[in-house]
Amino acid sequence: MKLSVANLNSHYGPAHILFDIGLEVADGEVVALLGRNGAGKSTTFRAIVGLVEQRSGTIVFEGFDVSRAPTHEIVRRGLGYVPEERRIFTELTVEENLEVGRQSVRPNAPQWTREKLFALFPNLAELRHRPGGRMSGGEQQMLTIARTLMGNPSLVLLDEPSEGLAPKIVEQMVA
Ligand SMILES: Nc1ncnc2c1ncn2[C@@H]1O[C@H](COP(=O)(O)OP(=O)(O)OP(=O)(O)O)[C@@H](O)[C@H]1O
Ligand SMILES: [Mg+2]
C-alpha cells in the first residue's frame, strides 16, 4: 500500500473534527475524497501531512510510520501536498517559487523539470519572471501545483486542484 491511514482523529482546540478516518491508496491508484463544505476534507489532508497539531491515529507512507513525523520529513519522503489556499511566495517569481519546491529525483516517482512543467502549464512559461503576487487566481493555482510537482513526489494530495482553472488546463493535468 502506498498510503494507509487508520483511526485518524483531529481536533481544532476543543472541536473534534475527524472521527476515526481510515483510507488506503494503492500504488498507481487515484482516490477521490468527497464531502460537503466543512465535512473535513482539507483537515484530513492537513492531518496526514502533519499540519494539524492535534491528531492521533496511524499514517503509514511507503511502509514508514509517519504518524508523528514533522511535515518537512513527510514531504521529503515523497508525499506532495497542494493546499486548498494557494500558498505561493508573492515576492518570488514563478521560477523562484518552483525552485523552492525542488527536491532530488526519486527512483519510484516521475522526474519533473521546470521545462516539463512549463509544457504542462504554458501560462506559467509566459510568466516565468513575474512575482507570484501579481498573477491571477488560476495562475497562482497552477503555480501551487507545479511547485509541488518540482519535489518529484511519489504521491500527491491535491485539495480542490481544479478550482479556478480553465477546463482545458484541467484536462491537460488529468492526462
Ligand atoms: N483552523 C481552524 N480552526 C478551527 N476550526 C477549523 C479550522 N479549519 C477548519 N475548521 C473547521 O473544521 C471543519 C472541517 O473543515 P475543513 O476545512 O476540513 O472542511 P472541507 O471539507 O475541506 O470543506 P470545503 O469543501 O469548504 O473546503 C469545519 O467545521 C471548519 O469550520
Ligand atoms: Mg477544504
PDB file of C-alpha atoms and ligand atoms in Angstrom:
ATOM      1  CA  MET A   1       0.000   0.000   0.000  1.00  0.00           C
ATOM      2  CA  LYS A   2       1.284   3.464  -0.893  1.00  0.00           C
ATOM      3  CA  LEU A   3      -0.588   5.243   1.895  1.00  0.00           C
ATOM      4  CA  SER A   4      -2.591   3.761   4.771  1.00  0.00           C
ATOM      5  CA  VAL A   5      -4.484   5.880   7.237  1.00  0.00           C
ATOM      6  CA  ALA A   6      -6.273   4.302  10.187  1.00  0.00           C
ATOM      7  CA  ASN A   7      -8.224   5.702  13.132  1.00  0.00           C
ATOM      8  CA  LEU A   8      -7.294   9.279  12.287  1.00  0.00           C
ATOM      9  CA  ASN A   9      -8.738  11.792  14.760  1.00  0.00           C
ATOM     10  CA  SER A  10      -8.153  15.545  14.676  1.00  0.00           C
ATOM     11  CA  HIS A  11      -9.177  18.487  16.798  1.00  0.00           C
ATOM     12  CA  TYR A  12      -9.020  22.245  16.397  1.00  0.00           C
ATOM     13  CA  GLY A  13      -8.948  23.400  20.020  1.00  0.00           C
ATOM     14  CA  PRO A  14     -11.939  21.758  21.703  1.00  0.00           C
ATOM     15  CA  ALA A  15     -13.666  20.945  18.384  1.00  0.00           C
ATOM     16  CA  HIS A  16     -13.394  17.306  17.369  1.00  0.00           C
ATOM     17  CA  ILE A  17     -13.301  17.348  13.544  1.00  0.00           C
ATOM     18  CA  LEU A  18     -12.153  13.936  12.272  1.00  0.00           C
ATOM     19  CA  PHE A  19     -13.598  10.784  13.795  1.00  0.00           C
ATOM     20  CA  ASP A  20     -11.636   7.597  13.130  1.00  0.00           C
ATOM     21  CA  ILE A  21     -10.930   8.242   9.459  1.00  0.00           C
ATOM     22  CA  GLY A  22      -9.484   5.330   7.513  1.00  0.00           C
ATOM     23  CA  LEU A  23      -8.356   5.326   3.897  1.00  0.00           C
ATOM     24  CA  GLU A  24      -5.932   3.474   1.691  1.00  0.00           C
ATOM     25  CA  VAL A  25      -4.234   4.366  -1.573  1.00  0.00           C
ATOM     26  CA  ALA A  26      -2.558   1.579  -3.538  1.00  0.00           C
ATOM     27  CA  ASP A  27       0.323   2.038  -5.995  1.00  0.00           C
ATOM     28  CA  GLY A  28      -0.955   3.655  -9.177  1.00  0.00           C
ATOM     29  CA  GLU A  29      -4.383   4.246  -7.714  1.00  0.00           C
ATOM     30  CA  VAL A  30      -6.330   7.512  -7.789  1.00  0.00           C
ATOM     31  CA  VAL A  31      -8.611   8.059  -4.803  1.00  0.00           C
ATOM     32  CA  ALA A  32     -11.132  10.896  -4.528  1.00  0.00           C
ATOM     33  CA  LEU A  33     -12.335  12.269  -1.218  1.00  0.00           C
ATOM     34  CA  LEU A  34     -15.822  13.753  -1.473  1.00  0.00           C
ATOM     35  CA  GLY A  35     -17.858  15.678   1.071  1.00  0.00           C
ATOM     36  CA  ARG A  36     -19.927  18.790   1.670  1.00  0.00           C
ATOM     37  CA  ASN A  37     -18.345  22.096   2.695  1.00  0.00           C
ATOM     38  CA  GLY A  38     -16.941  21.794   6.184  1.00  0.00           C
ATOM     39  CA  ALA A  39     -17.039  17.981   6.143  1.00  0.00           C
ATOM     40  CA  GLY A  40     -13.329  17.741   6.911  1.00  0.00           C
ATOM     41  CA  LYS A  41     -11.640  17.026   3.560  1.00  0.00           C
ATOM     42  CA  SER A  42      -8.946  19.689   3.953  1.00  0.00           C
ATOM     43  CA  THR A  43      -8.467  18.753   7.606  1.00  0.00           C
ATOM     44  CA  THR A  44      -7.893  15.134   6.552  1.00  0.00           C
ATOM     45  CA  PHE A  45      -5.119  16.185   4.156  1.00  0.00           C
ATOM     46  CA  ARG A  46      -3.620  18.606   6.661  1.00  0.00           C
ATOM     47  CA  ALA A  47      -3.604  15.911   9.337  1.00  0.00           C
ATOM     48  CA  ILE A  48      -1.924  13.390   7.005  1.00  0.00           C
ATOM     49  CA  VAL A  49       0.952  15.784   6.269  1.00  0.00           C
ATOM     50  CA  GLY A  50       1.256  16.827   9.907  1.00  0.00           C
ATOM     51  CA  LEU A  51      -0.148  20.334   9.678  1.00  0.00           C
ATOM     52  CA  VAL A  52      -2.850  19.786  12.305  1.00  0.00           C
ATOM     53  CA  GLU A  53      -1.291  19.900  15.740  1.00  0.00           C
ATOM     54  CA  GLN A  54      -3.871  17.724  17.455  1.00  0.00           C
ATOM     55  CA  ARG A  55      -4.008  14.451  15.588  1.00  0.00           C
ATOM     56  CA  SER A  56      -3.917  10.804  16.549  1.00  0.00           C
ATOM     57  CA  GLY A  57      -4.076   7.573  14.615  1.00  0.00           C
ATOM     58  CA  THR A  58      -1.764   5.730  12.279  1.00  0.00           C
ATOM     59  CA  ILE A  59      -0.411   7.074   8.999  1.00  0.00           C
ATOM     60  CA  VAL A  60       1.903   4.804   7.043  1.00  0.00           C
ATOM     61  CA  PHE A  61       3.503   6.129   3.852  1.00  0.00           C
ATOM     62  CA  GLU A  62       5.507   3.701   1.715  1.00  0.00           C
ATOM     63  CA  GLY A  63       5.982   1.413   4.694  1.00  0.00           C
ATOM     64  CA  PHE A  64       7.156   4.135   7.100  1.00  0.00           C
ATOM     65  CA  ASP A  65       5.070   5.156  10.069  1.00  0.00           C
ATOM     66  CA  VAL A  66       4.865   8.943   9.743  1.00  0.00           C
ATOM     67  CA  SER A  67       2.067   9.394  12.304  1.00  0.00           C
ATOM     68  CA  ARG A  68       4.239  11.564  14.491  1.00  0.00           C
ATOM     69  CA  ALA A  69       6.697  12.849  11.890  1.00  0.00           C
ATOM     70  CA  PRO A  70       7.008  16.580  11.227  1.00  0.00           C
ATOM     71  CA  THR A  71       5.690  17.922   7.933  1.00  0.00           C
ATOM     72  CA  HIS A  72       9.100  18.531   6.340  1.00  0.00           C
ATOM     73  CA  GLU A  73      10.084  14.917   6.933  1.00  0.00           C
ATOM     74  CA  ILE A  74       6.856  13.575   5.418  1.00  0.00           C
ATOM     75  CA  VAL A  75       7.305  15.771   2.349  1.00  0.00           C
ATOM     76  CA  ARG A  76      10.951  14.685   1.986  1.00  0.00           C
ATOM     77  CA  ARG A  77       9.776  11.090   1.921  1.00  0.00           C
ATOM     78  CA  GLY A  78       7.917  11.961  -1.271  1.00  0.00           C
ATOM     79  CA  LEU A  79       4.396  12.819  -0.184  1.00  0.00           C
ATOM     80  CA  GLY A  80       3.406  16.003  -2.022  1.00  0.00           C
ATOM     81  CA  TYR A  81       0.623  18.285  -0.818  1.00  0.00           C
ATOM     82  CA  VAL A  82      -1.188  21.022  -2.742  1.00  0.00           C
ATOM     83  CA  PRO A  83      -3.107  23.136  -0.235  1.00  0.00           C
ATOM     84  CA  GLU A  84      -6.565  24.487  -0.962  1.00  0.00           C
ATOM     85  CA  GLU A  85      -5.470  28.042  -0.228  1.00  0.00           C
ATOM     86  CA  ARG A  86      -2.678  28.772  -2.709  1.00  0.00           C
ATOM     87  CA  ARG A  87       0.354  29.291  -0.520  1.00  0.00           C
ATOM     88  CA  ILE A  88       2.730  30.769  -3.072  1.00  0.00           C
ATOM     89  CA  PHE A  89       5.514  33.202  -2.233  1.00  0.00           C
ATOM     90  CA  THR A  90       4.177  36.513  -3.505  1.00  0.00           C
ATOM     91  CA  GLU A  91       7.578  38.266  -3.637  1.00  0.00           C
ATOM     92  CA  LEU A  92       9.264  35.445  -5.561  1.00  0.00           C
ATOM     93  CA  THR A  93       8.954  34.958  -9.302  1.00  0.00           C
ATOM     94  CA  VAL A  94       7.365  31.911 -10.878  1.00  0.00           C
ATOM     95  CA  GLU A  95      10.799  30.371 -11.467  1.00  0.00           C
ATOM     96  CA  GLU A  96      11.892  31.110  -7.901  1.00  0.00           C
ATOM     97  CA  ASN A  97       8.685  29.617  -6.484  1.00  0.00           C
ATOM     98  CA  LEU A  98       9.436  26.465  -8.451  1.00  0.00           C
ATOM     99  CA  GLU A  99      12.992  26.337  -7.103  1.00  0.00           C
ATOM    100  CA  VAL A 100      11.640  26.441  -3.557  1.00  0.00           C
ATOM    101  CA  GLY A 101       9.798  23.191  -4.280  1.00  0.00           C
ATOM    102  CA  ARG A 102      12.750  21.394  -5.823  1.00  0.00           C
ATOM    103  CA  GLN A 103      13.789  18.040  -4.327  1.00  0.00           C
ATOM    104  CA  SER A 104      16.118  15.392  -5.658  1.00  0.00           C
ATOM    105  CA  VAL A 105      14.830  12.695  -8.003  1.00  0.00           C
ATOM    106  CA  ARG A 106      13.229   9.563  -6.613  1.00  0.00           C
ATOM    107  CA  PRO A 107      13.563   6.175  -8.255  1.00  0.00           C
ATOM    108  CA  ASN A 108       9.844   5.420  -7.839  1.00  0.00           C
ATOM    109  CA  ALA A 109       8.440   8.776  -8.995  1.00  0.00           C
ATOM    110  CA  PRO A 110       8.173  10.834 -12.187  1.00  0.00           C
ATOM    111  CA  GLN A 111      11.075  13.252 -12.640  1.00  0.00           C
ATOM    112  CA  TRP A 112       9.918  16.817 -13.170  1.00  0.00           C
ATOM    113  CA  THR A 113      11.902  19.712 -14.546  1.00  0.00           C
ATOM    114  CA  ARG A 114      10.958  23.338 -14.972  1.00  0.00           C
ATOM    115  CA  GLU A 115      10.644  22.856 -18.709  1.00  0.00           C
ATOM    116  CA  LYS A 116       8.343  19.830 -18.353  1.00  0.00           C
ATOM    117  CA  LEU A 117       6.138  21.854 -16.012  1.00  0.00           C
ATOM    118  CA  PHE A 118       6.092  24.795 -18.409  1.00  0.00           C
ATOM    119  CA  ALA A 119       4.944  22.390 -21.128  1.00  0.00           C
ATOM    120  CA  LEU A 120       2.133  21.216 -18.833  1.00  0.00           C
ATOM    121  CA  PHE A 121       1.193  24.784 -17.832  1.00  0.00           C
ATOM    122  CA  PRO A 122       2.010  27.083 -20.813  1.00  0.00           C
ATOM    123  CA  ASN A 123       0.597  30.083 -18.900  1.00  0.00           C
ATOM    124  CA  LEU A 124       3.402  29.722 -16.354  1.00  0.00           C
ATOM    125  CA  ALA A 125       6.062  29.671 -19.068  1.00  0.00           C
ATOM    126  CA  GLU A 126       4.919  33.095 -20.241  1.00  0.00           C
ATOM    127  CA  LEU A 127       5.004  34.453 -16.685  1.00  0.00           C
ATOM    128  CA  ARG A 128       8.269  32.880 -15.579  1.00  0.00           C
ATOM    129  CA  HIS A 129       9.766  36.174 -14.342  1.00  0.00           C
ATOM    130  CA  ARG A 130       6.540  37.523 -12.798  1.00  0.00           C
ATOM    131  CA  PRO A 131       6.272  37.773  -8.984  1.00  0.00           C
ATOM    132  CA  GLY A 132       3.671  35.355  -7.618  1.00  0.00           C
ATOM    133  CA  GLY A 133       1.667  38.160  -6.041  1.00  0.00           C
ATOM    134  CA  ARG A 134       0.976  39.679  -9.452  1.00  0.00           C
ATOM    135  CA  MET A 135      -0.740  36.687 -11.001  1.00  0.00           C
ATOM    136  CA  SER A 136      -4.416  35.750 -11.337  1.00  0.00           C
ATOM    137  CA  GLY A 137      -6.028  33.229  -9.005  1.00  0.00           C
ATOM    138  CA  GLY A 138      -5.985  30.486 -11.620  1.00  0.00           C
ATOM    139  CA  GLU A 139      -2.343  31.175 -12.491  1.00  0.00           C
ATOM    140  CA  GLN A 140      -1.428  31.005  -8.806  1.00  0.00           C
ATOM    141  CA  GLN A 141      -3.282  27.694  -8.579  1.00  0.00           C
ATOM    142  CA  MET A 142      -1.187  26.304 -11.450  1.00  0.00           C
ATOM    143  CA  LEU A 143       1.969  27.527  -9.750  1.00  0.00           C
ATOM    144  CA  THR A 144       0.991  25.831  -6.493  1.00  0.00           C
ATOM    145  CA  ILE A 145       0.524  22.511  -8.278  1.00  0.00           C
ATOM    146  CA  ALA A 146       3.727  22.957 -10.325  1.00  0.00           C
ATOM    147  CA  ARG A 147       5.754  23.796  -7.228  1.00  0.00           C
ATOM    148  CA  THR A 148       4.590  20.605  -5.512  1.00  0.00           C
ATOM    149  CA  LEU A 149       5.471  18.561  -8.597  1.00  0.00           C
ATOM    150  CA  MET A 150       9.006  20.073  -8.556  1.00  0.00           C
ATOM    151  CA  GLY A 151       9.552  17.942  -5.451  1.00  0.00           C
ATOM    152  CA  ASN A 152       9.170  14.781  -7.589  1.00  0.00           C
ATOM    153  CA  PRO A 153       6.543  13.362  -5.229  1.00  0.00           C
ATOM    154  CA  SER A 154       5.593   9.702  -5.488  1.00  0.00           C
ATOM    155  CA  LEU A 155       2.076  10.541  -4.259  1.00  0.00           C
ATOM    156  CA  VAL A 156       0.280  13.886  -4.334  1.00  0.00           C
ATOM    157  CA  LEU A 157      -2.572  15.033  -2.109  1.00  0.00           C
ATOM    158  CA  LEU A 158      -4.488  17.625  -4.135  1.00  0.00           C
ATOM    159  CA  ASP A 159      -7.035  19.747  -2.262  1.00  0.00           C
ATOM    160  CA  GLU A 160      -9.537  21.015  -4.857  1.00  0.00           C
ATOM    161  CA  PRO A 161      -6.881  21.432  -7.545  1.00  0.00           C
ATOM    162  CA  SER A 162      -9.257  22.341 -10.368  1.00  0.00           C
ATOM    163  CA  GLU A 163     -10.823  25.298  -8.551  1.00  0.00           C
ATOM    164  CA  GLY A 164     -10.487  28.398 -10.720  1.00  0.00           C
ATOM    165  CA  LEU A 165      -8.771  26.614 -13.609  1.00  0.00           C
ATOM    166  CA  ALA A 166      -9.977  26.579 -17.215  1.00  0.00           C
ATOM    167  CA  PRO A 167     -11.464  23.189 -18.238  1.00  0.00           C
ATOM    168  CA  LYS A 168      -8.717  22.837 -20.867  1.00  0.00           C
ATOM    169  CA  ILE A 169      -5.951  23.116 -18.256  1.00  0.00           C
ATOM    170  CA  VAL A 170      -7.753  20.598 -16.030  1.00  0.00           C
ATOM    171  CA  GLU A 171      -7.948  18.188 -18.982  1.00  0.00           C
ATOM    172  CA  GLN A 172      -4.202  18.542 -19.607  1.00  0.00           C
ATOM    173  CA  MET A 173      -3.470  17.970 -15.944  1.00  0.00           C
ATOM    174  CA  VAL A 174      -5.561  14.813 -15.793  1.00  0.00           C
ATOM    175  CA  ALA A 175      -3.899  13.470 -18.948  1.00  0.00           C
TER     176      ALA A 175
HETATM  177  N1  LIG B   1      -8.125  26.412  11.580  1.00  0.00           N
HETATM  178  C1  LIG B   1      -9.331  26.003  12.029  1.00  0.00           C
HETATM  179  N2  LIG B   1      -9.711  26.236  13.303  1.00  0.00           N
HETATM  180  C2  LIG B   1     -10.911  25.809  13.760  1.00  0.00           C
HETATM  181  N3  LIG B   1     -11.809  25.137  13.027  1.00  0.00           N
HETATM  182  C3  LIG B   1     -11.490  24.878  11.755  1.00  0.00           C
HETATM  183  C4  LIG B   1     -10.241  25.291  11.180  1.00  0.00           C
HETATM  184  N4  LIG B   1     -10.211  24.892   9.893  1.00  0.00           N
HETATM  185  C5  LIG B   1     -11.375  24.260   9.665  1.00  0.00           C
HETATM  186  N5  LIG B   1     -12.161  24.239  10.778  1.00  0.00           N
HETATM  187  C6  LIG B   1     -13.478  23.583  10.915  1.00  0.00           C
HETATM  188  O1  LIG B   1     -13.273  22.195  10.694  1.00  0.00           O
HETATM  189  C7  LIG B   1     -14.351  21.642   9.933  1.00  0.00           C
HETATM  190  C8  LIG B   1     -13.783  20.952   8.700  1.00  0.00           C
HETATM  191  O2  LIG B   1     -13.193  21.932   7.834  1.00  0.00           O
HETATM  192  P1  LIG B   1     -12.418  21.552   6.509  1.00  0.00           P
HETATM  193  O3  LIG B   1     -11.730  22.777   6.039  1.00  0.00           O
HETATM  194  O4  LIG B   1     -11.612  20.339   6.741  1.00  0.00           O
HETATM  195  O5  LIG B   1     -13.625  21.170   5.524  1.00  0.00           O
HETATM  196  P2  LIG B   1     -13.650  20.830   3.960  1.00  0.00           P
HETATM  197  O6  LIG B   1     -14.336  19.503   3.819  1.00  0.00           O
HETATM  198  O7  LIG B   1     -12.298  20.958   3.396  1.00  0.00           O
HETATM  199  O8  LIG B   1     -14.616  21.975   3.402  1.00  0.00           O
HETATM  200  P3  LIG B   1     -14.611  22.783   1.996  1.00  0.00           P
HETATM  201  O9  LIG B   1     -15.318  21.915   0.999  1.00  0.00           O
HETATM  202  O10 LIG B   1     -15.398  24.011   2.306  1.00  0.00           O
HETATM  203  O11 LIG B   1     -13.176  23.086   1.628  1.00  0.00           O
HETATM  204  C9  LIG B   1     -15.316  22.783   9.638  1.00  0.00           C
HETATM  205  O12 LIG B   1     -16.351  22.710  10.595  1.00  0.00           O
HETATM  206  C10 LIG B   1     -14.466  24.024   9.847  1.00  0.00           C
HETATM  207  O13 LIG B   1     -15.259  25.085  10.305  1.00  0.00           O
HETATM  208 MG    MG B   2     -11.469  22.205   2.026  1.00  0.00          MG
END
